[in-house]
CSV table of C-alpha atoms in Angstrom, one decimal:
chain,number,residue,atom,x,y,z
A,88,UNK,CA,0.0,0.0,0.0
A,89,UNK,CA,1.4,3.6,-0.9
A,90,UNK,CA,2.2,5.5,2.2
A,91,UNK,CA,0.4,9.1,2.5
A,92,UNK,CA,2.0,12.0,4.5
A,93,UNK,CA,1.5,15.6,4.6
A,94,UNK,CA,3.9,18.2,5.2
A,95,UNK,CA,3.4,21.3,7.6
A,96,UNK,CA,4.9,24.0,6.1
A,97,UNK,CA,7.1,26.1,7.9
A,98,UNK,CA,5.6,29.1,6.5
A,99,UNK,CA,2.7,28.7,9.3
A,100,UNK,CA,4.0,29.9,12.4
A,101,UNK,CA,5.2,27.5,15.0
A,102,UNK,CA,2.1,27.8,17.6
A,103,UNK,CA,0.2,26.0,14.6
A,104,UNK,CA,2.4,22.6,14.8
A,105,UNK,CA,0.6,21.1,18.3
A,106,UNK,CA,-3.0,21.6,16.6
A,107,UNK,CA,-1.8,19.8,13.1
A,108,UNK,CA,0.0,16.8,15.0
A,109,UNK,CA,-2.9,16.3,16.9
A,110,UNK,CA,-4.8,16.0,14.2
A,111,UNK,CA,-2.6,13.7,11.7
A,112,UNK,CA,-2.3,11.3,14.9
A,113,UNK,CA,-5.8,11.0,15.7
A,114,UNK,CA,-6.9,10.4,12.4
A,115,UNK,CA,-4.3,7.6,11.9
A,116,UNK,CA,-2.0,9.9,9.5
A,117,UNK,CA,0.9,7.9,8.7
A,118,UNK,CA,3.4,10.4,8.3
A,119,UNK,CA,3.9,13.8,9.0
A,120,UNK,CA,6.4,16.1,7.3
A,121,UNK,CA,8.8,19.3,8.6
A,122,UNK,CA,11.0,21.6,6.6
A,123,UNK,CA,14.5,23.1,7.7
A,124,UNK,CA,14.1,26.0,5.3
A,125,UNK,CA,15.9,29.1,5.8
A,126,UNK,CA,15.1,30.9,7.6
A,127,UNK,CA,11.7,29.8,9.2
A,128,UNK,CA,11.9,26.9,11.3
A,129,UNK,CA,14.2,24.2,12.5
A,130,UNK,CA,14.1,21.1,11.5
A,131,UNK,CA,14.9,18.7,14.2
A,132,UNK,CA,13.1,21.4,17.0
A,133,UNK,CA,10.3,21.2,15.4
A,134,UNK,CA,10.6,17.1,15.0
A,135,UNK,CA,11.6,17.2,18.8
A,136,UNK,CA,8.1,18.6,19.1
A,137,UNK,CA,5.8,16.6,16.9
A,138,UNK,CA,7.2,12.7,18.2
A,139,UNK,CA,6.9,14.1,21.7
A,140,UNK,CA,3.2,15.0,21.3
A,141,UNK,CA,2.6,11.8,19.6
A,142,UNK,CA,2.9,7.8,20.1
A,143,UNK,CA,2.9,6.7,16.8
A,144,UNK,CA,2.8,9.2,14.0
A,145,UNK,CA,6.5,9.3,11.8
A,146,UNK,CA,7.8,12.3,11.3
A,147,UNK,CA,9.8,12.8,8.7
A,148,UNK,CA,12.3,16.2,8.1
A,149,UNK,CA,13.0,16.5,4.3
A,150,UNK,CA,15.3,18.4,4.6
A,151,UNK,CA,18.4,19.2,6.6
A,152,UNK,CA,20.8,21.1,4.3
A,153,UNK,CA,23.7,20.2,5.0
A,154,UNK,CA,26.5,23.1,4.7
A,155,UNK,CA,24.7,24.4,7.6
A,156,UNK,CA,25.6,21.6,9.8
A,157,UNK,CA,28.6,19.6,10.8
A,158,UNK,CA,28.1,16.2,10.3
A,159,UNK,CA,28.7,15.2,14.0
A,160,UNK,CA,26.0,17.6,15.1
A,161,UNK,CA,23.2,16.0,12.7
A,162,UNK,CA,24.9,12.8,13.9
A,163,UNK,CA,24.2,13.5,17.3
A,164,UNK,CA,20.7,15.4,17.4
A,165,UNK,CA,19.6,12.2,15.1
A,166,UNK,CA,20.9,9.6,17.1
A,167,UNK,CA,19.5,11.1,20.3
A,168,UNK,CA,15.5,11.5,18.4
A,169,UNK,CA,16.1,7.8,17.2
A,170,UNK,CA,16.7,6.5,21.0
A,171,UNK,CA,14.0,9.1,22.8
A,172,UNK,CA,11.4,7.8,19.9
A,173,UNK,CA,12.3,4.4,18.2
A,174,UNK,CA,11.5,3.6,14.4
A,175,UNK,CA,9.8,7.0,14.2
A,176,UNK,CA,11.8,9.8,12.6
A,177,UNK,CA,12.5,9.7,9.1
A,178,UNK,CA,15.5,12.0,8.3
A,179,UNK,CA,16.6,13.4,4.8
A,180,UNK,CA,19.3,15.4,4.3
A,181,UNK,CA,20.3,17.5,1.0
A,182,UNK,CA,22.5,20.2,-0.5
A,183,UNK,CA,20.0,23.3,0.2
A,184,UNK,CA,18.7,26.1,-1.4
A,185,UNK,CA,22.3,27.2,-2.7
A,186,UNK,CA,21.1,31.2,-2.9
A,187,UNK,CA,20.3,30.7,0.7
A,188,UNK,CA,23.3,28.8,1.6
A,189,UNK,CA,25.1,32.0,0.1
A,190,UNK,CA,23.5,34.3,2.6
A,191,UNK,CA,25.0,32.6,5.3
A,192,UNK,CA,28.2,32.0,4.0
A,193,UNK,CA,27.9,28.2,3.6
A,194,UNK,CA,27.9,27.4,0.0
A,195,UNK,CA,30.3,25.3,-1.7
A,196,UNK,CA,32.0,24.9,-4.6
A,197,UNK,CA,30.5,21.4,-5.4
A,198,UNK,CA,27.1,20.3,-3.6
A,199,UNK,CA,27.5,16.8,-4.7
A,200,UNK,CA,30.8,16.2,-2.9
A,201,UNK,CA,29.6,17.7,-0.2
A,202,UNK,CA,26.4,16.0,0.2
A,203,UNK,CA,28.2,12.1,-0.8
A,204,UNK,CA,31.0,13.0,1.8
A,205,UNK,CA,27.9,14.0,4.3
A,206,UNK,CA,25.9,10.8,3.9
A,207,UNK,CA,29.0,8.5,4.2
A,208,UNK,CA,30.0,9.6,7.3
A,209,UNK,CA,26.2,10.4,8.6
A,210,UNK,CA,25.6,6.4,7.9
A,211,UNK,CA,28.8,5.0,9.6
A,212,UNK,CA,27.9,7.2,12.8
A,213,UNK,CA,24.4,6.1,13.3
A,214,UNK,CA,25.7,3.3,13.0
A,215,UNK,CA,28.1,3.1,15.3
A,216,UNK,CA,31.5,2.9,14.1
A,217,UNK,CA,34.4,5.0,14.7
A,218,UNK,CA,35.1,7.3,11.6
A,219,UNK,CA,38.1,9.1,10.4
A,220,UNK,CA,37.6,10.9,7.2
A,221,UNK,CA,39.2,13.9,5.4
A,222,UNK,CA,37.9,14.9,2.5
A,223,UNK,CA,37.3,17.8,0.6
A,224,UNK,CA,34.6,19.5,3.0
A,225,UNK,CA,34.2,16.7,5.8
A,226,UNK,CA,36.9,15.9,8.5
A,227,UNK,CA,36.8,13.9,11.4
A,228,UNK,CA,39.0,12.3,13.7
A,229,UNK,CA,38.4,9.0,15.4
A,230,UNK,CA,34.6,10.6,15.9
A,231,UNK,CA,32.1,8.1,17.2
A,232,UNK,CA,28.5,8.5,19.3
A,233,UNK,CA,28.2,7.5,22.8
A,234,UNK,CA,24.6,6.8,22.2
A,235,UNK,CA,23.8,5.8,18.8
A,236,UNK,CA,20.7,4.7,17.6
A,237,UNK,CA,20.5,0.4,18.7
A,238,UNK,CA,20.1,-0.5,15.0
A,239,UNK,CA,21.6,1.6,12.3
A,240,UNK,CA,18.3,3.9,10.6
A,241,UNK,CA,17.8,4.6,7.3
A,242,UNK,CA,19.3,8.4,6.1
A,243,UNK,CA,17.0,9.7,3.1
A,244,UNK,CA,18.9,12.4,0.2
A,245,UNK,CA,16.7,14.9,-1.1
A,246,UNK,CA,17.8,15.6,-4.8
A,247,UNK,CA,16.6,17.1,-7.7
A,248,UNK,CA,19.7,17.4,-10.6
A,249,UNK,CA,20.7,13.7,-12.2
A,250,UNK,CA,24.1,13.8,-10.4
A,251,UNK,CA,22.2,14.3,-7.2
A,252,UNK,CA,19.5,11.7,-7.7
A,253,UNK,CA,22.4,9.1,-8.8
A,254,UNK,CA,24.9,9.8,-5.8
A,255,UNK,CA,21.8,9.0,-3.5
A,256,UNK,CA,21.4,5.8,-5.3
A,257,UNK,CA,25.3,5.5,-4.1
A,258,UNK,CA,25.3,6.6,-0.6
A,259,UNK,CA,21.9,6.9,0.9
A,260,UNK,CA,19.3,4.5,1.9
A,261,UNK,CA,16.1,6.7,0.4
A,262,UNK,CA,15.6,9.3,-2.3
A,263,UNK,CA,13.3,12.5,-1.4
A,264,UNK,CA,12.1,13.8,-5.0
A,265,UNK,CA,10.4,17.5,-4.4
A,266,UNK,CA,7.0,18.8,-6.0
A,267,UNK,CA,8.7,19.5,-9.1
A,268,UNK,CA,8.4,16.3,-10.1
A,269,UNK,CA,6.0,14.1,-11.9
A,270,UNK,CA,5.5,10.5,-12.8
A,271,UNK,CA,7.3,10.4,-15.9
A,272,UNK,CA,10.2,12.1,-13.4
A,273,UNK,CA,9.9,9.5,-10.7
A,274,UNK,CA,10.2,6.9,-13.4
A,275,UNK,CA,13.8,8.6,-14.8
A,276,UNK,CA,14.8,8.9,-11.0
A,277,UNK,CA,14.1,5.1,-10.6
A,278,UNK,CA,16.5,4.4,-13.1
A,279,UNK,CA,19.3,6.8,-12.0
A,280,UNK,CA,18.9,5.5,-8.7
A,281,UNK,CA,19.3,1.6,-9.7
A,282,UNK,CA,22.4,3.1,-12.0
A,283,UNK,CA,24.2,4.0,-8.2
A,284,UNK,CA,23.3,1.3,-6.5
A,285,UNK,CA,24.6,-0.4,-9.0
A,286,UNK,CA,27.9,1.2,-9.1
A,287,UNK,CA,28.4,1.2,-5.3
A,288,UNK,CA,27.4,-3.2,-5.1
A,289,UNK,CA,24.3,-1.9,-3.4
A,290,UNK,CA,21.0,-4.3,-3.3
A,291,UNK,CA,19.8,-3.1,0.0
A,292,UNK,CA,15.9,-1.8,-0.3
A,293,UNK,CA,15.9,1.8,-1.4
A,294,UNK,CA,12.8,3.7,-1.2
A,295,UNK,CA,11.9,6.6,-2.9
A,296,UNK,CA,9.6,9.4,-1.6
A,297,UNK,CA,7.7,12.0,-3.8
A,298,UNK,CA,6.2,15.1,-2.6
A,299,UNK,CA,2.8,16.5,-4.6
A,300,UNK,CA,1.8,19.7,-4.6
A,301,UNK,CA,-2.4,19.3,-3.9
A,302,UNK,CA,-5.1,22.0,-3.8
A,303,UNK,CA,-8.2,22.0,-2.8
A,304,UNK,CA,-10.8,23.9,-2.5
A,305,UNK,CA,-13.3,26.9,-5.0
A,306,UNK,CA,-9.8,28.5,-5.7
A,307,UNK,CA,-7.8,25.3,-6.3
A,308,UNK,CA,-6.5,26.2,-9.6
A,309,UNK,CA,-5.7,29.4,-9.4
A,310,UNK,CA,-3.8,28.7,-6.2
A,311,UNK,CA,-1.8,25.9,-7.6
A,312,UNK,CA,-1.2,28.1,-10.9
A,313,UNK,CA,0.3,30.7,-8.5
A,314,UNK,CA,2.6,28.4,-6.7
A,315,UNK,CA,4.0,26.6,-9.8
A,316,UNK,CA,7.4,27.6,-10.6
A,317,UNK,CA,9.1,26.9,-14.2
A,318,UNK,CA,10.7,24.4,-12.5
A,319,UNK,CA,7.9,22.2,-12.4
A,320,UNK,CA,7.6,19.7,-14.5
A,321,UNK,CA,4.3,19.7,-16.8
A,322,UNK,CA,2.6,16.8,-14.5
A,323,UNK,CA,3.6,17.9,-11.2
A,324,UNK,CA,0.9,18.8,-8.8
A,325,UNK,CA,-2.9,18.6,-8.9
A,326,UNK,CA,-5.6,20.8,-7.9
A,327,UNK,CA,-9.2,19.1,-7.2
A,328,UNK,CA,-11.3,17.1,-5.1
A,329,UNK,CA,-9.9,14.1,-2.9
A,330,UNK,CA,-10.7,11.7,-5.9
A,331,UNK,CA,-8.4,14.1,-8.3
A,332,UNK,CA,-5.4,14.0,-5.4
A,333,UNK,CA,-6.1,10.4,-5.2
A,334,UNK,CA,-5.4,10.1,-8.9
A,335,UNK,CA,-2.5,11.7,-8.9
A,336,UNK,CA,-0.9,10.0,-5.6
A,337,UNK,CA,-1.6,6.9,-7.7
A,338,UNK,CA,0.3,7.6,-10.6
A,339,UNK,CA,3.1,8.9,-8.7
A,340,UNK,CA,3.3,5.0,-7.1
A,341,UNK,CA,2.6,3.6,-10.1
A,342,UNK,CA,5.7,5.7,-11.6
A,343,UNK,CA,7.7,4.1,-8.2
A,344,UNK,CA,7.0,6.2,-5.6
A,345,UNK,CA,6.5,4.4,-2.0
A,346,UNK,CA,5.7,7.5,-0.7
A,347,UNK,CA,3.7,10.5,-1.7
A,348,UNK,CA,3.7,13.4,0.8
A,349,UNK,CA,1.3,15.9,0.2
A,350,UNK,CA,2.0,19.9,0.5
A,351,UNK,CA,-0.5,22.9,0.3
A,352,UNK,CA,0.0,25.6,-0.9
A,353,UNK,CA,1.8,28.6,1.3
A,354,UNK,CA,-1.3,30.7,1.4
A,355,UNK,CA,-3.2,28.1,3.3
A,356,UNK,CA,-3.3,28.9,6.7
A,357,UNK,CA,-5.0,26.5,8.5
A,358,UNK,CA,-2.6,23.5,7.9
A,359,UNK,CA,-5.1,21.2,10.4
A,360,UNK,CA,-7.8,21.3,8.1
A,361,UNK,CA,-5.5,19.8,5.3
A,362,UNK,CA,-4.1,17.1,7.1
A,363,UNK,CA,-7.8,16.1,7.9
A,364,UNK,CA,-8.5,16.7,4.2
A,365,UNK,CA,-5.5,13.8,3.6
A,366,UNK,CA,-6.2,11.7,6.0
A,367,UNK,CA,-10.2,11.1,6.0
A,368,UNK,CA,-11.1,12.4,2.1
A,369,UNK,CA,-7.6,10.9,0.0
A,370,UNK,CA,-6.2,8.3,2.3
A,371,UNK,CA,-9.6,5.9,1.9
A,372,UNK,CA,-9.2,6.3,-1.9
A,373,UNK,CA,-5.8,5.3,-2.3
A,374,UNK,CA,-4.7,1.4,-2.3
């Protein structure tokens, strides 16, 4: 069965999280997505947050970028929401929004490096060893967790360009595909993504997780006109009724998506009422 989430966008203010987690637990939501984009709100606080207020909703961060952090730091706040809520945090890392990563004085010269040195050491923390490393952007001496995680968890990669979507094929254990893209997208991804795994002697389960842009609502389409971008591919997102998002989360897992999260627009303030809109109008519709 496809797996359904929702993302709350970190355009709604923080005080809004509590209500929306309350809601995608009790109406048996299975997942329950948070952005670290800059510069709204953080990632794994806002995580902290939603798996404390809950018992059994995931909650998924797509994504940490990661010339903002030190790989020991994401190491260690990850390790320590894998122990304090078990098999319940799904965590994606990627390269960022680089115009953003400017502002701050963290962008690279090459992304990808960055982001395949990131997840190799990322992995063989959470999963216990002790790593020395010194490549070109990630450096560590005999680092290793006091607490990490009792079984090694699954790090996601969000990527977009074909280098990015192949390197996660390579070095992650999960590929985050953004709104941007649509089935015939998801189909070229699953491809790229078998071509690394290939080349790296992976045949470990990789899953791939696409996010839809879905209206609804009178003013669907002139909502979902405003938020596409040229980046969008002619397929991606869907404005309509819970049977038209259904449709479209279907040919998205048909296309080899596992997962399709669902985002609303960033005009939509009430972010609770979407999540109920998911979970009790789409979710029954879906296989």
């Amino acid at each position: 069965m496809t797996v359904l989430g929702v993302v709350f966008r970190p355009q709604n203010p923080p005080e809004l999280l509590r209500e929306a987690t309350r809601v995608a637990e009790t109406t048996g939501l299975e997942e329950l997505w948070l952005w670290e984009d800059c510069f709204l709100e953080s990632g794994i606080a806002t995580a902290a947050a939603a798996l404390a207020w809950t018992e059994r909703l995931r909650v998924g961060i797509g994504l940490l970028p990661v010339p903002l952090r030190n790989v020991a730091l994401t190491a260690m706040e990850a390790a320590t929401l894998h122990r304090l809520f078990p098999d319940r945090l799904i965590l994606g890392v990627g390269h960022g929004v680089q115009s953003w990563m400017g502002q701050v004085g963290a962008r690279v010269e090459s992304p990808v490096t960055l982001l395949g040195e990131h997840l190799s050491a990322l992995r063989a923390l959470l999963a216990g060893e002790r790593v020395t490393t010194s490549g070109r952007y990630v450096h560590l001496d005999a680092v290793a967790l006091d607490w990490p995680p009792a079984r090694a968890p699954k790090v996601y990669a969000g990527a977009r360009g074909p280098r990015s979507i192949r390197l996660s094929g390579e070095h992650a254990d999960g590929t985050l595909l953004d709104s941007v893209t649509d089935a015939d997208g998801v189909r070229a991804a699953r491809t790229l993504i078998d071509a690394g795994r290939a080349a790296a002697g992976r045949t470990d389960r990789h899953e791939v997780i696409a996010n839809l842009l879905a209206v609804t609502g009178p003013d669907a389409e002139a909502r979902l006109a405003a938020e596409r971008t040229p980046e969008h591919a002619p397929g991606a997102g869907v404005a309509g009724d819970a049977h038209a998002v259904a449709g479209a989360v279907t040919r998205l897992a048909e296309a080899g998506a596992d997962t399709v999260v669902l985002q609303t627009t960033a005009d939509d303030t009430d972010p609770a009422a979407f999540i109920r809109f998911v979970a009790e109008e789409v979710r029954p519709l879906v296989r």
